[in-house]
Amino acid sequence: MVEPISTGIGLSVGALALLALVPIVVVGILLVGLRWPASRAMPVAYLSCVSLALLVWGVPAATVAAATVNGLIVAATLVFIIFGAIALLNTLHESGGLHAIRAAFSNVSPDRRVQVIIIAWLFGSFIEGASGFGTPAAVAVPLLVGLGFPALAAVIAGMLIQSTPVSFGAAGTPILVGVATGLGNDPAVSAWVQQSALPDFGALLRLIAIKVALLHALAGTLIPLIVIAVMTRLFGENRSWRDGLRAWKFALFAAVAMTVPYLIAAVVLGPEFPSLLGGLCGLMIVIWAARRRFLTPVDEWQFADRSSWPEDWSGLIDVRAETVPDRQIGPVAAWVPYVVVAGLLVITRVEALPFKAFMQGLSLKIPELFGTHISVSVAPLYLPGTVFLVAVLFTAFFHRMSAASLGRAMRRSGSAALRASFALLFTVPMVQVFINSAGSGGIQSMPIVLADGVAALAGGAWPVFATFIGGLGAFVAGSNTVSNMMFSSFQFGVGQRIGYDPSWIVALQAVGGAAGNMICVHNVVAACAVVGMLGREGLVIRRTFLPFVYYALLTGLAGFVIVLLD
């Protein structure tokens, strides 16, 4: 066991733990309670964190400045990734490729249960792996509505699958940026890595990613079945769970078709690939099987007649009336840009090839920023955003797009990335100050103080609660990546203090942060917006809350058993 921390300034550990909660509580009150936009709430949260660091923790101003600058640089890398991911989607929209992908899905099966599994679970997982940041809602939800789904059913399905693939979204950003940033400047983590058999910090990230994938594969096996059962219960003519459960064989088959390659990718290739390759492999396997009616239900389930739909089922945007593009792109050609993304990610991440070392070597490094222990390191060519932009240029050439079409796609993408940037410019620096708040008189950083306080309350049962903390972070911050930034160091500290392997506790954090996307206000708003359902976010969250509890509780209990046996 680790000895209790010294407070240095005369406050008890409990009082300091309550004070350390203030920035998080501020975020919760402003975003959830007062419904402020993140662009207004996060500057206030940043100022509250800086005030505590300077006035209570006694952190030197140079450390606060260094943490802020490091946070701004990390935020810029996130905005770059967001821009690249959205740019590829908008480029495919302009070229007609996205329309071709949608049209191909409509011909697989008339059964709505089969359709929602293929589009929401498998295609949504693939899009999450390729793009992340809520893009499955922007792609899968309108596609479902375009096939005749009620808008409310499409949004709920799109939110429910925002769980298993999320930890490895945008080529592993929640792990490679979120967890890495959360743990990267923590001296306790560095000491633990040196004492363990791990060769370096990167090996720790890969180990955590494998554990995250294992927990997700366990809970994710039932997600397709939950999706169709909720859909038939809420939107079927019979309002019956049984109509969904009758398709259990196909649902479990589709789940395993995704989670098995997903887990293999995590073990063999690393955190960039599980959702990307799991979704892609699952799509190929399940579409092939569905066309041959392998394990598909005998009956073909449909929604109640449209004339009987309640008003709150439908949105204001009729996606079925989407304009057919002037240029027709074949289904194979439409998928090629995503194959390019996957291929580039593979060849630039495999250790045996020279590209990884070369791209990581071209990096910006600032050691001991402002004379502090905080270091900055960015490798622009190695970021997934660069891969996405290469795929954008390839798509423009391969689909023979005009300069005007490409320009429209880039302008829309730039506007979307800028809208996300302002909140991130305060959110990530707040997280960095929070993490690097070790102050004068022996007082430890805010996450470690929180760890001591929580560990004293929960003790050895903490793994059961760890996933809910991650979910709370995603709910409040609107992102699994940011939740991991905020709480990874905290969770690592709890693991050490209660005598469990801290890498498992961080893995539980990451899994809970992914599950929290099911109830994340930011994602629900985005999903509702694309089909004209703004104002009904509360209704969606009420329908997705119990599946979130299932996911967080099952993985928390599984983690508890694992660390006890470890």
Coordinates of C-alpha atoms in Angstrom, one line a residue:
M1 CA 0.0 0.0 0.0
V2 CA 1.1 3.6 -0.7
E3 CA 1.4 5.9 2.3
P4 CA -1.2 8.6 2.6
I5 CA -0.1 11.8 1.0
S6 CA 1.1 14.9 2.9
T7 CA -1.1 17.9 2.4
G8 CA 1.6 20.4 3.2
I9 CA -0.8 23.4 3.8
G10 CA -2.7 22.1 6.8
L11 CA -5.9 20.9 4.9
S12 CA -7.1 17.4 5.4
V13 CA -7.0 14.9 2.6
G14 CA -10.8 14.9 2.5
A15 CA -10.9 18.7 2.2
L16 CA -8.4 18.7 -0.6
A17 CA -10.3 16.0 -2.4
L18 CA -13.4 18.1 -2.3
L19 CA -11.5 21.1 -3.6
A20 CA -10.0 18.9 -6.4
L21 CA -13.6 18.1 -7.5
V22 CA -14.4 21.8 -8.1
P23 CA -13.3 22.0 -11.8
I24 CA -15.3 18.8 -12.5
V25 CA -18.3 20.0 -10.6
V26 CA -18.2 23.4 -12.4
V27 CA -18.2 21.5 -15.8
G28 CA -21.2 19.4 -14.7
I29 CA -23.2 22.4 -13.4
L30 CA -22.6 24.6 -16.3
L31 CA -22.9 22.0 -19.1
V32 CA -25.6 19.8 -17.7
G33 CA -27.4 21.9 -15.1
L34 CA -27.4 25.3 -16.8
R35 CA -27.1 23.9 -20.3
W36 CA -24.3 26.3 -21.2
P37 CA -22.5 25.4 -24.5
A38 CA -19.0 24.0 -24.0
S39 CA -17.5 27.1 -25.6
R40 CA -18.8 29.1 -22.5
A41 CA -18.5 26.5 -19.8
M42 CA -14.9 25.3 -20.4
P43 CA -13.2 28.7 -20.0
V44 CA -14.9 29.0 -16.6
A45 CA -13.7 25.5 -15.7
Y46 CA -10.2 26.3 -16.8
L47 CA -10.1 29.4 -14.7
S48 CA -11.4 27.5 -11.6
C49 CA -8.7 24.9 -12.1
V50 CA -5.9 27.5 -12.5
S51 CA -7.1 29.4 -9.5
L52 CA -7.0 26.2 -7.3
A53 CA -3.6 25.3 -8.7
L54 CA -2.1 28.7 -7.9
L55 CA -3.9 29.6 -4.7
V56 CA -4.5 26.3 -2.9
W57 CA -2.0 23.8 -4.4
G58 CA 0.8 26.4 -4.6
V59 CA 1.8 25.4 -8.1
P60 CA 4.5 27.7 -9.6
A61 CA 3.1 30.0 -12.3
A62 CA 5.7 28.6 -14.8
T63 CA 4.3 25.1 -14.3
V64 CA 0.7 26.4 -14.9
A65 CA 1.9 28.2 -18.0
A66 CA 3.8 25.1 -19.3
A67 CA 0.8 22.8 -18.7
T68 CA -1.4 25.3 -20.5
V69 CA 0.9 25.5 -23.5
N70 CA 1.1 21.7 -23.6
G71 CA -2.6 21.5 -23.5
L72 CA -3.0 24.0 -26.4
I73 CA -0.6 21.9 -28.5
V74 CA -2.5 18.7 -27.7
A75 CA -5.8 20.5 -28.5
A76 CA -4.4 21.6 -31.9
T77 CA -3.5 18.0 -32.7
L78 CA -7.1 17.0 -31.8
V79 CA -8.5 19.7 -34.1
F80 CA -6.2 18.5 -36.9
I81 CA -7.5 14.9 -36.5
I82 CA -11.1 16.1 -36.4
F83 CA -10.6 18.2 -39.5
G84 CA -9.0 15.3 -41.4
A85 CA -11.7 12.9 -40.4
I86 CA -14.6 15.2 -41.4
A87 CA -12.8 16.2 -44.6
L88 CA -12.8 12.6 -45.8
L89 CA -16.5 12.3 -45.1
N90 CA -17.3 15.5 -46.9
T91 CA -15.1 14.7 -49.8
L92 CA -17.0 11.4 -50.2
H93 CA -20.3 13.2 -50.0
E94 CA -19.2 15.6 -52.8
S95 CA -17.9 12.9 -55.0
G96 CA -21.0 10.7 -54.7
G97 CA -19.1 7.9 -52.9
L98 CA -21.2 8.2 -49.8
H99 CA -24.4 7.9 -51.8
A100 CA -23.1 4.7 -53.4
I101 CA -22.2 3.2 -50.0
R102 CA -25.8 3.9 -48.8
A103 CA -27.4 2.5 -51.9
A104 CA -25.4 -0.8 -51.5
F105 CA -26.7 -1.3 -48.0
S106 CA -30.3 -1.0 -49.0
N107 CA -30.1 -4.2 -51.1
V108 CA -28.8 -6.6 -48.5
S109 CA -32.0 -7.5 -46.6
P110 CA -35.5 -6.1 -46.1
D111 CA -35.6 -7.1 -42.4
R112 CA -35.1 -4.0 -40.3
R113 CA -33.3 -6.0 -37.6
V114 CA -30.7 -7.1 -40.1
Q115 CA -30.4 -3.6 -41.6
V116 CA -29.8 -1.9 -38.2
I117 CA -27.2 -4.4 -37.2
I118 CA -25.3 -4.0 -40.5
I119 CA -25.5 -0.2 -40.7
A120 CA -25.4 0.9 -37.0
W121 CA -23.3 -1.8 -35.4
L122 CA -20.9 -2.8 -38.2
F123 CA -20.7 0.2 -40.5
G124 CA -21.0 2.5 -37.5
S125 CA -18.1 0.7 -35.9
F126 CA -16.0 1.1 -39.0
I127 CA -16.8 4.8 -39.3
E128 CA -16.0 5.2 -35.6
G129 CA -12.6 3.5 -36.2
A130 CA -11.9 5.7 -39.2
S131 CA -13.2 9.0 -38.0
G132 CA -14.4 9.0 -34.4
F133 CA -15.7 12.2 -32.8
G134 CA -19.4 11.4 -33.3
T135 CA -19.1 10.9 -37.1
P136 CA -21.1 7.5 -37.0
A137 CA -24.1 9.6 -36.1
A138 CA -23.5 11.9 -39.1
V139 CA -23.3 8.9 -41.4
A140 CA -25.3 5.9 -40.0
V141 CA -28.3 7.8 -38.6
P142 CA -29.3 9.6 -41.8
L143 CA -28.7 6.3 -43.7
L144 CA -31.1 4.5 -41.5
V145 CA -33.7 7.3 -41.9
G146 CA -33.1 7.2 -45.6
L147 CA -34.0 3.5 -45.6
G148 CA -37.3 4.2 -43.8
F149 CA -36.5 4.0 -40.1
P150 CA -38.2 6.4 -37.7
A151 CA -35.8 9.2 -36.9
L152 CA -36.0 8.5 -33.2
A153 CA -35.2 4.8 -33.8
A154 CA -32.3 5.7 -35.9
V155 CA -30.8 8.1 -33.3
I156 CA -31.3 5.6 -30.4
A157 CA -29.6 2.8 -32.5
G158 CA -26.8 5.2 -33.4
M159 CA -26.2 6.1 -29.8
L160 CA -26.3 2.5 -28.5
I161 CA -23.4 1.4 -30.7
Q162 CA -21.4 4.3 -29.4
S163 CA -19.7 2.0 -26.9
T164 CA -17.6 -0.9 -28.1
P165 CA -15.8 0.8 -31.0
V166 CA -15.3 4.2 -29.3
S167 CA -12.1 3.5 -27.4
F168 CA -10.3 2.9 -30.7
G169 CA -12.1 5.7 -32.7
A170 CA -10.3 7.9 -35.1
A171 CA -7.4 5.4 -35.3
G172 CA -7.1 5.0 -31.6
T173 CA -7.2 8.6 -30.5
P174 CA -8.9 8.0 -27.1
I175 CA -5.9 5.8 -26.2
L176 CA -3.0 7.3 -28.1
V177 CA -4.0 10.9 -27.2
G178 CA -6.5 10.6 -24.3
V179 CA -4.8 8.0 -22.1
A180 CA -1.3 9.0 -23.3
T181 CA -1.8 12.7 -22.4
G182 CA -3.5 11.8 -19.1
L183 CA -0.6 9.6 -18.0
G184 CA 2.3 11.1 -20.0
N185 CA 3.6 13.6 -17.5
D186 CA 2.8 11.8 -14.3
P187 CA 6.0 10.9 -12.4
A188 CA 4.2 8.0 -10.7
V189 CA 3.4 6.4 -14.0
S190 CA 7.0 6.7 -15.2
A191 CA 8.3 5.2 -11.9
W192 CA 5.8 2.3 -12.3
V193 CA 6.9 1.6 -15.9
Q194 CA 10.5 1.5 -14.8
Q195 CA 9.8 -0.9 -12.0
S196 CA 7.7 -3.2 -14.3
A197 CA 8.8 -5.5 -17.1
L198 CA 7.6 -3.0 -19.7
P199 CA 10.3 -1.5 -21.9
D200 CA 8.8 2.0 -22.3
F201 CA 5.6 4.1 -22.0
G202 CA 4.5 3.1 -25.5
A203 CA 4.4 -0.6 -24.3
L204 CA 2.2 0.5 -21.4
L205 CA -0.3 2.1 -23.8
R206 CA -0.3 -1.1 -25.9
L207 CA -0.9 -3.2 -22.8
I208 CA -3.8 -1.0 -21.7
A209 CA -5.3 -1.1 -25.3
I210 CA -5.3 -4.9 -25.2
K211 CA -7.1 -4.9 -21.8
V212 CA -9.6 -2.4 -23.1
A213 CA -10.3 -4.5 -26.2
L214 CA -10.8 -7.6 -24.0
L215 CA -13.4 -5.8 -21.8
H216 CA -15.1 -4.3 -24.8
A217 CA -15.3 -7.7 -26.6
L218 CA -17.0 -9.1 -23.5
A219 CA -19.7 -6.4 -23.1
G220 CA -20.0 -5.7 -26.8
T221 CA -21.2 -9.2 -27.6
L222 CA -24.7 -8.3 -26.5
I223 CA -24.9 -4.8 -28.0
P224 CA -26.4 -5.8 -31.4
L225 CA -29.1 -7.9 -29.6
I226 CA -29.8 -5.0 -27.2
V227 CA -30.2 -2.6 -30.2
I228 CA -32.8 -4.8 -32.0
A229 CA -34.6 -5.6 -28.8
V230 CA -35.0 -2.0 -27.9
M231 CA -36.0 -1.2 -31.5
T232 CA -38.8 -3.8 -31.6
R233 CA -40.0 -2.9 -28.1
L234 CA -40.3 0.8 -28.8
F235 CA -41.1 1.0 -32.5
G236 CA -42.7 -2.3 -33.5
E237 CA -46.4 -2.8 -34.1
N238 CA -46.5 -5.3 -31.3
R239 CA -44.2 -3.3 -28.9
S240 CA -42.5 -6.6 -28.1
W241 CA -39.0 -7.5 -26.9
R242 CA -39.6 -11.0 -28.3
D243 CA -39.6 -9.7 -31.9
G244 CA -36.0 -8.6 -31.4
L245 CA -34.9 -11.6 -29.3
R246 CA -36.1 -13.9 -32.1
A247 CA -33.1 -12.7 -34.1
W248 CA -30.6 -13.6 -31.4
K249 CA -28.6 -16.0 -33.5
F250 CA -27.9 -13.4 -36.2
A251 CA -27.3 -10.7 -33.6
L252 CA -24.7 -12.8 -31.7
F253 CA -23.1 -13.9 -35.0
A254 CA -22.8 -10.3 -36.1
A255 CA -21.3 -9.3 -32.7
V256 CA -18.6 -12.0 -32.8
A257 CA -17.9 -11.2 -36.5
M258 CA -16.8 -7.8 -35.3
T259 CA -15.3 -8.4 -31.8
V260 CA -13.0 -11.3 -32.7
P261 CA -11.0 -9.4 -35.4
Y262 CA -11.3 -6.4 -33.2
L263 CA -9.6 -8.2 -30.3
I264 CA -7.0 -9.7 -32.7
A265 CA -6.2 -6.3 -34.1
A266 CA -5.6 -4.9 -30.7
V267 CA -3.2 -7.7 -29.8
V268 CA -1.3 -7.9 -33.1
L269 CA -1.4 -4.3 -34.5
G270 CA -2.1 -1.9 -31.7
P271 CA -4.7 0.7 -30.7
E272 CA -5.1 2.3 -34.1
F273 CA -6.9 -0.7 -35.7
P274 CA -9.4 -2.6 -33.6
S275 CA -12.6 -0.7 -34.5
L276 CA -11.4 0.0 -38.1
L277 CA -10.6 -3.6 -39.0
G278 CA -13.2 -5.1 -36.7
G279 CA -16.0 -3.1 -38.4
L280 CA -14.6 -3.8 -41.8
C281 CA -14.2 -7.6 -41.3
G282 CA -17.6 -7.7 -39.7
L283 CA -19.2 -5.9 -42.6
M284 CA -17.7 -8.3 -45.2
I285 CA -18.6 -11.4 -43.2
V286 CA -22.1 -10.4 -42.2
I287 CA -23.2 -8.9 -45.5
W288 CA -22.0 -12.2 -47.2
A289 CA -24.0 -14.2 -44.7
A290 CA -27.1 -12.0 -44.8
R291 CA -27.3 -12.3 -48.6
R292 CA -27.4 -16.1 -48.2
R293 CA -29.8 -15.8 -45.2
F294 CA -27.4 -17.5 -42.9
L295 CA -28.8 -17.3 -39.3
T296 CA -31.2 -14.6 -40.4
P297 CA -34.8 -14.7 -38.9
V298 CA -37.4 -16.6 -40.8
D299 CA -39.9 -13.7 -40.5
E300 CA -39.0 -10.3 -41.9
W301 CA -39.8 -7.7 -39.2
Q302 CA -41.0 -4.3 -40.2
F303 CA -42.0 -1.1 -38.3
A304 CA -45.6 -0.2 -37.7
D305 CA -47.3 1.5 -40.6
R306 CA -45.9 5.1 -41.1
S307 CA -49.4 6.6 -40.7
S308 CA -49.5 5.3 -37.1
W309 CA -46.2 6.8 -36.0
P310 CA -46.4 9.3 -33.1
E311 CA -45.2 12.8 -33.9
D312 CA -42.0 12.5 -31.8
W313 CA -40.8 9.5 -33.9
S314 CA -40.0 11.7 -36.9
G315 CA -37.6 14.5 -37.5
L316 CA -37.9 17.7 -39.5
I317 CA -35.3 16.6 -42.1
D318 CA -36.5 14.1 -44.7
V319 CA -33.2 12.3 -45.5
R320 CA -35.1 10.0 -47.9
A321 CA -35.3 12.9 -50.2
E322 CA -31.6 13.3 -50.5
T323 CA -30.5 14.5 -53.9
V324 CA -28.9 11.9 -56.1
P325 CA -25.4 13.1 -57.1
D326 CA -24.8 14.0 -60.8
R327 CA -21.9 11.6 -61.0
Q328 CA -22.3 7.9 -60.2
I329 CA -19.6 6.2 -58.2
G330 CA -19.5 2.4 -58.1
P331 CA -19.7 0.7 -54.7
V332 CA -16.2 -0.7 -54.9
A333 CA -14.7 2.7 -55.9
A334 CA -16.7 4.3 -53.0
W335 CA -15.0 2.1 -50.5
V336 CA -11.5 2.5 -51.8
P337 CA -10.7 5.7 -49.8
Y338 CA -11.4 3.9 -46.6
V339 CA -9.2 1.0 -47.8
V340 CA -6.5 3.6 -48.4
V341 CA -6.9 4.9 -44.8
A342 CA -6.6 1.4 -43.4
G343 CA -3.6 0.6 -45.6
L344 CA -1.7 3.8 -44.7
L345 CA -2.4 3.3 -41.0
V346 CA -1.0 -0.3 -41.2
I347 CA 2.2 0.5 -43.1
T348 CA 2.9 3.5 -40.9
R349 CA 2.3 1.7 -37.6
V350 CA 4.0 -1.7 -38.1
E351 CA 7.3 -1.8 -36.3
A352 CA 9.0 -4.0 -38.9
L353 CA 8.6 -1.3 -41.6
P354 CA 10.8 1.8 -41.7
F355 CA 7.9 4.4 -42.0
K356 CA 7.0 4.5 -38.3
A357 CA 10.4 5.4 -37.1
F358 CA 10.9 7.9 -39.9
M359 CA 7.6 9.7 -39.3
Q360 CA 8.0 9.8 -35.5
G361 CA 11.5 11.1 -36.0
L362 CA 10.2 14.2 -37.7
S363 CA 8.8 15.6 -34.6
L364 CA 8.7 18.9 -32.6
K365 CA 10.2 18.4 -29.2
I366 CA 10.5 20.9 -26.3
P367 CA 12.0 19.3 -23.2
E368 CA 11.4 21.0 -19.8
L369 CA 9.1 23.7 -21.1
F370 CA 9.7 27.0 -19.1
G371 CA 12.2 25.1 -16.9
T372 CA 9.6 22.7 -15.6
H373 CA 9.2 18.9 -15.8
I374 CA 6.7 19.2 -18.6
S375 CA 7.8 18.2 -22.1
V376 CA 6.1 18.7 -25.4
S377 CA 6.4 16.3 -28.4
V378 CA 4.4 16.3 -31.6
A379 CA 5.0 14.2 -34.8
P380 CA 2.7 15.9 -37.4
L381 CA 3.3 13.3 -40.1
Y382 CA 2.4 10.5 -37.7
L383 CA -1.0 11.9 -36.7
P384 CA -4.1 10.2 -38.1
G385 CA -5.1 13.6 -39.5
T386 CA -2.3 13.4 -42.0
V387 CA -3.5 10.0 -43.2
F388 CA -7.0 11.3 -43.6
L389 CA -5.8 14.3 -45.7
V390 CA -3.7 12.0 -47.9
A391 CA -6.9 9.9 -48.4
V392 CA -8.8 13.1 -49.2
L393 CA -6.4 14.0 -52.0
F394 CA -6.4 10.4 -53.3
T395 CA -10.3 10.5 -53.3
A396 CA -10.3 13.7 -55.3
F397 CA -8.1 12.2 -57.9
F398 CA -9.6 8.7 -58.0
H399 CA -13.2 10.0 -58.1
R400 CA -12.2 12.7 -60.6
M401 CA -13.6 15.5 -58.5
S402 CA -13.5 19.1 -59.6
A403 CA -11.5 21.7 -57.7
A404 CA -14.8 23.4 -56.8
S405 CA -16.3 20.2 -55.2
L406 CA -13.1 19.6 -53.2
G407 CA -13.1 23.2 -52.1
R408 CA -16.7 22.9 -50.8
A409 CA -15.8 19.8 -48.8
M410 CA -12.7 21.4 -47.3
R411 CA -14.6 24.6 -46.4
R412 CA -17.4 22.7 -44.6
S413 CA -14.8 20.6 -42.8
G414 CA -12.8 23.6 -41.7
S415 CA -16.0 25.2 -40.3
A416 CA -16.9 22.0 -38.4
A417 CA -13.3 21.7 -37.0
L418 CA -13.3 25.4 -35.9
R419 CA -16.6 24.9 -34.1
A420 CA -15.0 22.1 -32.0
S421 CA -11.8 24.0 -31.5
F422 CA -12.8 26.8 -29.1
A423 CA -14.1 24.4 -26.4
L424 CA -11.0 22.2 -26.8
L425 CA -8.7 25.2 -26.4
F426 CA -9.8 25.5 -22.8
T427 CA -10.8 21.9 -22.1
V428 CA -7.4 20.3 -22.8
P429 CA -5.3 23.0 -21.0
M430 CA -7.7 22.6 -18.0
V431 CA -6.9 18.9 -18.0
Q432 CA -3.2 19.5 -18.2
V433 CA -3.2 21.9 -15.3
F434 CA -5.4 19.4 -13.4
I435 CA -2.8 16.7 -14.0
N436 CA 0.3 18.8 -13.4
S437 CA -0.9 20.4 -10.2
A438 CA 1.7 19.0 -7.7
G439 CA 2.4 22.0 -5.5
S440 CA 4.5 23.3 -2.6
G441 CA 4.9 21.7 0.8
G442 CA 4.7 18.1 -0.5
I443 CA 1.0 18.5 -1.7
Q444 CA 0.3 16.0 -4.5
S445 CA -1.5 16.8 -7.8
M446 CA -5.3 17.0 -7.9
P447 CA -5.8 13.5 -9.4
I448 CA -3.7 11.9 -6.7
V449 CA -5.5 13.8 -4.0
L450 CA -8.8 12.6 -5.5
A451 CA -7.4 9.1 -5.7
D452 CA -6.6 9.1 -2.0
G453 CA -10.1 10.4 -1.1
V454 CA -11.9 7.9 -3.3
A455 CA -9.8 5.0 -2.4
A456 CA -10.5 5.6 1.3
L457 CA -14.3 5.4 0.5
A458 CA -14.4 2.6 -2.0
G459 CA -11.4 0.5 -1.0
G460 CA -11.0 -2.8 -2.9
A461 CA -14.4 -2.5 -4.6
W462 CA -13.2 0.5 -6.7
P463 CA -13.0 -1.4 -10.0
V464 CA -16.8 -1.7 -10.0
F465 CA -17.0 2.1 -9.9
A466 CA -14.1 2.9 -12.2
T467 CA -16.1 2.5 -15.4
F468 CA -18.9 4.8 -14.1
I469 CA -16.2 7.5 -13.5
G470 CA -15.1 7.2 -17.1
G471 CA -18.7 7.4 -18.2
L472 CA -19.3 10.5 -16.1
G473 CA -16.3 12.1 -17.7
A474 CA -17.6 11.4 -21.2
F475 CA -21.1 12.6 -20.3
V476 CA -19.7 15.9 -18.9
A477 CA -16.9 16.5 -21.3
G478 CA -18.5 15.2 -24.5
S479 CA -15.6 12.9 -25.4
N480 CA -14.0 9.6 -24.5
T481 CA -10.7 11.2 -25.3
V482 CA -11.2 14.1 -22.9
S483 CA -12.5 11.8 -20.2
N484 CA -9.4 9.7 -20.5
M485 CA -7.3 12.9 -20.3
M486 CA -9.1 14.0 -17.1
F487 CA -9.2 10.7 -15.2
S488 CA -6.4 8.4 -16.4
S489 CA -3.9 9.7 -13.9
F490 CA -6.6 9.7 -11.2
Q491 CA -7.5 6.1 -11.9
F492 CA -3.9 5.0 -12.0
G493 CA -3.4 6.5 -8.6
V494 CA -6.4 4.7 -7.2
G495 CA -5.1 1.4 -8.5
Q496 CA -1.8 1.9 -6.8
R497 CA -3.3 2.9 -3.5
I498 CA -5.7 0.0 -3.3
G499 CA -3.0 -2.5 -4.3
Y500 CA -4.3 -3.5 -7.8
D501 CA -2.6 -3.4 -11.2
P502 CA -3.2 0.2 -12.2
S503 CA -3.1 -0.6 -15.9
W504 CA -6.3 -2.6 -15.4
I505 CA -7.9 0.4 -13.6
V506 CA -7.0 2.7 -16.4
A507 CA -8.4 0.2 -18.9
L508 CA -11.7 0.3 -17.0
Q509 CA -11.6 4.1 -17.2
A510 CA -11.2 3.9 -20.9
V511 CA -14.0 1.4 -21.3
G512 CA -16.4 3.4 -19.1
G513 CA -15.5 6.6 -21.0
A514 CA -16.5 4.8 -24.3
A515 CA -19.8 3.6 -22.8
G516 CA -20.5 7.1 -21.6
N517 CA -20.8 8.2 -25.2
M518 CA -24.3 6.4 -25.2
I519 CA -25.5 9.2 -22.9
C520 CA -23.2 12.0 -23.8
V521 CA -25.2 15.2 -24.3
H522 CA -22.8 16.4 -27.0
N523 CA -23.2 13.2 -29.2
V524 CA -26.9 13.0 -28.6
V525 CA -27.3 16.6 -29.8
A526 CA -25.2 15.9 -32.9
A527 CA -27.2 12.7 -33.7
C528 CA -30.5 14.5 -33.3
A529 CA -29.4 17.5 -35.3
V530 CA -28.6 15.5 -38.5
V531 CA -32.2 14.4 -38.8
G532 CA -33.9 17.5 -37.4
M533 CA -34.8 16.2 -33.9
L534 CA -33.2 18.9 -31.7
G535 CA -35.1 19.3 -28.5
R536 CA -35.7 15.6 -27.9
E537 CA -32.3 14.8 -26.5
G538 CA -33.7 14.0 -23.0
L539 CA -36.0 11.4 -24.6
V540 CA -33.0 9.7 -26.3
I541 CA -30.9 9.7 -23.1
R542 CA -33.7 8.1 -21.1
R543 CA -33.8 5.3 -23.7
T544 CA -30.0 4.8 -23.7
F545 CA -29.3 5.1 -19.9
L546 CA -30.0 1.5 -18.9
P547 CA -27.9 0.1 -21.7
F548 CA -25.1 2.4 -20.4
V549 CA -25.6 1.0 -16.9
Y550 CA -25.4 -2.6 -18.3
Y551 CA -22.2 -1.8 -20.1
A552 CA -20.4 0.0 -17.3
L553 CA -21.6 -2.5 -14.6
L554 CA -20.7 -5.7 -16.5
T555 CA -17.2 -4.4 -17.5
G556 CA -16.7 -3.1 -13.9
L557 CA -17.6 -6.4 -12.4
A558 CA -15.4 -8.2 -14.9
G559 CA -12.5 -6.0 -14.1
F560 CA -13.1 -6.5 -10.4
V561 CA -12.8 -10.3 -10.8
I562 CA -9.7 -10.0 -13.0
V563 CA -7.7 -7.8 -10.6
L564 CA -8.7 -10.1 -7.7
L565 CA -7.3 -13.1 -9.5
D566 CA -4.3 -11.3 -10.9

